[in-house]
Coordinates of C-alpha atoms in Angstrom, one line a residue:
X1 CA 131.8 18.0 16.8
X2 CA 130.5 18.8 20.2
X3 CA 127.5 20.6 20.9
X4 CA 126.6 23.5 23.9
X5 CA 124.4 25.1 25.3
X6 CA 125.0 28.2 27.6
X7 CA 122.5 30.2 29.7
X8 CA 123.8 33.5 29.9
X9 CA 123.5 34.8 33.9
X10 CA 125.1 38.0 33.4
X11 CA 127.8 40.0 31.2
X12 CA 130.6 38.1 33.1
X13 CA 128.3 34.7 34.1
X14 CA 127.5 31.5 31.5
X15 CA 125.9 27.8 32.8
X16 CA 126.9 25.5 30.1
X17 CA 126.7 22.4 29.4
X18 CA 127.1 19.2 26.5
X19 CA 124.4 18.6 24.4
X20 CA 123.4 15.0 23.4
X21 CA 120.9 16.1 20.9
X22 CA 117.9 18.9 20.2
X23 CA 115.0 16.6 21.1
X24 CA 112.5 19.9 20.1
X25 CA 112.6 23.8 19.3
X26 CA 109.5 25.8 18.6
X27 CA 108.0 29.6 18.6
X28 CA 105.1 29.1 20.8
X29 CA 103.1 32.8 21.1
X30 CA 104.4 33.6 24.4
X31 CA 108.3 32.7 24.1
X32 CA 110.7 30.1 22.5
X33 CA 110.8 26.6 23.5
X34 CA 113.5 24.1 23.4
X35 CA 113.8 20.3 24.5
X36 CA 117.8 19.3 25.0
X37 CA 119.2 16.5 25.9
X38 CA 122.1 17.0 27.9
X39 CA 124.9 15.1 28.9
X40 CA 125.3 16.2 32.8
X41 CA 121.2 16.6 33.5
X42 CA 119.5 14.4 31.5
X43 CA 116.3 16.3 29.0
X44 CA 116.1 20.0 29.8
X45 CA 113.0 22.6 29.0
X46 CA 114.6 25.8 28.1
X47 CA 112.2 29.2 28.0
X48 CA 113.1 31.7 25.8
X49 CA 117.1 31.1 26.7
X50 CA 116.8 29.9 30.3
X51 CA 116.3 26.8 32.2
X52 CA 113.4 26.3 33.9
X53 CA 113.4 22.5 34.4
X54 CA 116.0 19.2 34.0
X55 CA 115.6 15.6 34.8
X56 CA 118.6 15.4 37.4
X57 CA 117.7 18.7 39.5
X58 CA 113.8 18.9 39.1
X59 CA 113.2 17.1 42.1
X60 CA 114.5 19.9 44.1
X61 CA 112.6 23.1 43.0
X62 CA 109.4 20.8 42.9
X63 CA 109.6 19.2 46.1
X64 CA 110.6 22.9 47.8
X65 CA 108.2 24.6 46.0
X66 CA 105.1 22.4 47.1
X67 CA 105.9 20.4 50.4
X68 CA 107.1 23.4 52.8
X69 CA 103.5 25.1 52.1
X70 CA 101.1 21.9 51.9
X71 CA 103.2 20.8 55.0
X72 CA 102.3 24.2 56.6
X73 CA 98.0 24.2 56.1
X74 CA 96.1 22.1 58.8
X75 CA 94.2 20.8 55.7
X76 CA 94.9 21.4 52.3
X77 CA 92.1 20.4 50.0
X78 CA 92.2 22.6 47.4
X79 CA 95.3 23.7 45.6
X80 CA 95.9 26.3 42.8
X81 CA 99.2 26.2 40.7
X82 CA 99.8 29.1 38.5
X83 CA 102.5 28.6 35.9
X84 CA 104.3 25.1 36.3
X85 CA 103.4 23.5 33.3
X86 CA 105.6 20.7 33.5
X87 CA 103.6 19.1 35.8
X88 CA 106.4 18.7 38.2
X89 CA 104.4 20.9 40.8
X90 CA 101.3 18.6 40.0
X91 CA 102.8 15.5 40.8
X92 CA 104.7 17.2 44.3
X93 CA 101.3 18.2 45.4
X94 CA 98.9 15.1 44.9
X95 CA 101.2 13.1 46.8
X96 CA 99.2 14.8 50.1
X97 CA 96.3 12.6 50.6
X98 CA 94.1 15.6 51.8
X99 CA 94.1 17.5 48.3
X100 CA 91.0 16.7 46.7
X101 CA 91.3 19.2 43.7
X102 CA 94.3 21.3 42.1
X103 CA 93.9 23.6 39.6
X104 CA 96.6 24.2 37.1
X105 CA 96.5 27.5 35.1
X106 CA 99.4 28.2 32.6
X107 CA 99.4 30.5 30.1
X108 CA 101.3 28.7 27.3
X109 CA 99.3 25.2 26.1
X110 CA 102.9 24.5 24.4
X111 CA 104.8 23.8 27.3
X112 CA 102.3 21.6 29.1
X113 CA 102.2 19.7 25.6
X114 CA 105.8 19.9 25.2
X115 CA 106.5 18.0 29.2
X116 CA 103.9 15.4 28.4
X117 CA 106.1 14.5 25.3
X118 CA 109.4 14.8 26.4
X119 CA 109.1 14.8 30.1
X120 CA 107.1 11.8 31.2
X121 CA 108.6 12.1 34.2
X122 CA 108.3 15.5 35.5
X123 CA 104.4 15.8 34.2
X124 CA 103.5 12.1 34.4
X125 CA 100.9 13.6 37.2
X126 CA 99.0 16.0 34.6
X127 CA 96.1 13.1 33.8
X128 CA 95.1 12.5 37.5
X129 CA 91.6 13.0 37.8
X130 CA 92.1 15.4 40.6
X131 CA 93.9 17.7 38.2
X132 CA 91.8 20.7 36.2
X133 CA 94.2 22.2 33.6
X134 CA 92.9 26.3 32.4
X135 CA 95.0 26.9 29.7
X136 CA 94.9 31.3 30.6
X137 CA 96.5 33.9 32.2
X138 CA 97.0 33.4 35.4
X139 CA 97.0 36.9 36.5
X140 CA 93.3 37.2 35.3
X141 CA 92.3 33.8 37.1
X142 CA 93.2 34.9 40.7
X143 CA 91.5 38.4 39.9
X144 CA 88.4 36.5 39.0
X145 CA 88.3 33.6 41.7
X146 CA 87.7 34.7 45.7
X147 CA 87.9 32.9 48.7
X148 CA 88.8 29.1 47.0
X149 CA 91.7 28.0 47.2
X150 CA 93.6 26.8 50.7
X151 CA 97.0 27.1 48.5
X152 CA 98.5 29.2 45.7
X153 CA 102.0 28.1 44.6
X154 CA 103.2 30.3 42.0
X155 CA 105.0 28.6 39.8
X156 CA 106.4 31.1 37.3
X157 CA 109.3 31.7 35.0
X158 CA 111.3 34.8 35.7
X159 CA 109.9 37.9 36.4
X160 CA 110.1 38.8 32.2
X161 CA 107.8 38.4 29.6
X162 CA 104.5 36.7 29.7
X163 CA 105.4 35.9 34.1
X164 CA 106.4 39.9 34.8
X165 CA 102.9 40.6 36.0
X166 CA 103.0 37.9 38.6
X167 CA 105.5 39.6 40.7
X168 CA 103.8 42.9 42.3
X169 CA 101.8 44.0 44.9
X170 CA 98.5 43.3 43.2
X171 CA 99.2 40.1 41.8
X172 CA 99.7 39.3 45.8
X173 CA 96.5 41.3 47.0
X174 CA 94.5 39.3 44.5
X175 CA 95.9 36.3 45.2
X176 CA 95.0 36.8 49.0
X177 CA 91.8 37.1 48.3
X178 CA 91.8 33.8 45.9
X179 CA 92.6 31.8 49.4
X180 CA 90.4 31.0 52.2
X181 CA 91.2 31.3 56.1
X182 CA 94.0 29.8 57.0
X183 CA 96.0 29.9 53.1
X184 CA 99.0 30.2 52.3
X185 CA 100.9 31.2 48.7
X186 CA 104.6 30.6 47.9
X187 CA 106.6 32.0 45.1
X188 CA 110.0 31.4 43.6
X189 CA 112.0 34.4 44.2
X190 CA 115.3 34.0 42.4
X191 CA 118.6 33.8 43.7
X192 CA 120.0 36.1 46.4
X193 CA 123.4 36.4 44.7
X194 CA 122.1 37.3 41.4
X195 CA 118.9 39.4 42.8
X196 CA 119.2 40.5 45.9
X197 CA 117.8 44.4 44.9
X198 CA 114.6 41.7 43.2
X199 CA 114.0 39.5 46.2
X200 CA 113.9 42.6 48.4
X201 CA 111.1 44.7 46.3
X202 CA 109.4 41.0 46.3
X203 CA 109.5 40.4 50.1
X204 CA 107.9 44.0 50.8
X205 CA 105.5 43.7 48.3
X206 CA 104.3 39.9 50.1
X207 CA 105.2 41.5 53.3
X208 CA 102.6 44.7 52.9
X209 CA 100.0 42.2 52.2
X210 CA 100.3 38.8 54.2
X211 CA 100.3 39.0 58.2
X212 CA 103.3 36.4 58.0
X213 CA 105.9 36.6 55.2
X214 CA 109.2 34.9 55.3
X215 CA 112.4 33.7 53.0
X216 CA 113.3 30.3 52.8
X217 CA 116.1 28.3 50.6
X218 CA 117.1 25.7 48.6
X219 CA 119.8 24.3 46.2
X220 CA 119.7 24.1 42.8
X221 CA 122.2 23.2 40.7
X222 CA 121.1 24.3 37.1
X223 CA 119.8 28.0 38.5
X224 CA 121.7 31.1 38.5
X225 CA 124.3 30.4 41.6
X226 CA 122.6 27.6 42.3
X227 CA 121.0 29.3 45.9
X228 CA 117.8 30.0 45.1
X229 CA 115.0 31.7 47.0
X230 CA 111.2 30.8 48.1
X231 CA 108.7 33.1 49.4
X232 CA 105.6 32.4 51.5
X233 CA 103.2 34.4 52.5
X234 CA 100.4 33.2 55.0
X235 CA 96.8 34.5 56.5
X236 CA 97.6 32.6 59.8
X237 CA 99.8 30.0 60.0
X238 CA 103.9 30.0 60.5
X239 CA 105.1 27.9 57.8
X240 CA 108.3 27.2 59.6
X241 CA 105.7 24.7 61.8
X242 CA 104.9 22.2 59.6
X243 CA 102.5 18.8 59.6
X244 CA 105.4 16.8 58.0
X245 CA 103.6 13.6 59.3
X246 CA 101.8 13.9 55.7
X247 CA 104.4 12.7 53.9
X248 CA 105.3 9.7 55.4
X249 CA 105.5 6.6 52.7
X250 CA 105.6 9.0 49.9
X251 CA 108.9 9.6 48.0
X252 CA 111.0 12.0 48.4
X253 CA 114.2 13.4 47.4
X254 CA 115.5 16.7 48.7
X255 CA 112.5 17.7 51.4
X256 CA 112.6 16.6 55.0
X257 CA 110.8 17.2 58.0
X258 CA 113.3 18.9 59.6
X259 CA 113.8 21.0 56.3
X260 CA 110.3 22.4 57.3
X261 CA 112.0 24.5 59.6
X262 CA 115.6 24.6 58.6
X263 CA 115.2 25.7 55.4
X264 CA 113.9 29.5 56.9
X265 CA 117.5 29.6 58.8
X266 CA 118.8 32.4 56.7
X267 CA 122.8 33.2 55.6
X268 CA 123.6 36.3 56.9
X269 CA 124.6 38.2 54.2
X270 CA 120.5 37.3 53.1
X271 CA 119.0 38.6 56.5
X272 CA 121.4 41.7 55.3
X273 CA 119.4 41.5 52.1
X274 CA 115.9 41.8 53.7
X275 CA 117.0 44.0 56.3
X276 CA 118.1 47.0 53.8

């Protein structure tokens, strides 16, 4: 017998794949969990139906998610990391030798428990000494914390469920205020085939409170189209113009210094998007 799974996209839309074997299922209190082992990704961490991570593509979302922004700020020492439980995010950010502290704040203790035991990999960062883990809502943490951080990387789930909250205006004001001079936040914005109306509300929304707001890209296999969408918004700095000197001697997969730049070059029918 052969086993599947399939993420549903849309009506008409299914990812699927071969399963080697249900490693772990469980009803945390915010959403379902599963751990599969699949045979084209490698050990996946499905969220209530949808991927959020696998061992093959990880790299990719982490590495974009983190690097681009870090690479960005003259100096960042002092990172915050909403959502991301995995750890992939973690281990992406410490490898910049001027972070001194990063603070993880998920909602969901499961998952973070979840990627220690099946993801050594992805979350092998999570017992660094530089790491603080707040096991709360991270829409109440940014409300509550001013003027400390030099970089917020959202890290979320999609905009439903217990991560709807982090995608609005406020969410972005108070997250301004959470960063010092000079910060910068990023946030993963879906994918521009499958939520273009989405990434448009998002951009405005950054856009009304950030002096500099702009799109960038990447490619990810196991997301919805596989395009998926970043944005940053910054107090001062262009994140196109990176310090990518940071990162030399640390490994990396997918991110390059000329990435830093190329990655805000746009497809045209997404400047369309932005521009209705």
């Amino acid at each position: 017998m052969e086993l599947w799974y399939s993420e549903k996209h849309s009506d008409d839309l299914k990812l699927s794949m071969r399963i080697k074997e249900s490693l772990h299922t469980e009803k945390t209190p915010f959403q379902e969990l599963a751990v599969l082992d699949t045979v084209p990704y490698g050990r996946m961490l499905v969220l209530d139906g949808l991927v959020m991570t696998t061992e093959k593509d990880e790299f990719i979302y982490h590495e974009m998610i983190t690097h681009v922004p870090l690479c960005a700020h003259p100096c960042p020492e002092k990172v915050l990391i909403i959502g991301g439980g995995d750890g992939g995010t973690v281990r992406e950010v410490l490898k910049h030798d001027t972070v001194q502290q990063v603070v993880l704040v998920e909602i969901d203790e499961r998952v973070i428990e979840a990627a220690r035991r099946f993801l050594p990999a992805i979350s092998c960062a999570l017992a660094d000494d530089r790491v603080s883990i707040r096991v709360e809502d991270g829409i109440c943490f940014v409300r509550e914390h001013v003027n400390e951080f030099d970089v917020v990387i959202v890290d979320s789930t999609d905009p439903i469920g217990p991560a709807e909250g982090l995608f609005n205006r406020e969410f972005y004001q108070n997250v301004f205020h959470t960063l010092r001079a000079g910060g910068l936040m990023v946030a993963q914005s879906e994918s521009p085939f499958m939520n273009a109306e989405f990434i448009r509300r998002m951009r405005g929304d950054v856009g009304s409170v950030f002096p500099i707001c702009k799109l960038y890209m990447a490619h990810i296999p196991t997301y919805p189209s596989g395009a998926w969408c970043f944005i940053c918004g910054s107090k001062e700095v262009d994140p196109e113009e990176g310090r990518t000197e940071r990162l030399q001697g640390q490994m990396v997969k997918y991110y390059t210094p000329a990435l830093q730049k190329a990655a805000f070059q746009l497809p045209a029918f997404v400047v369309e998007i932005m521009k209705k």
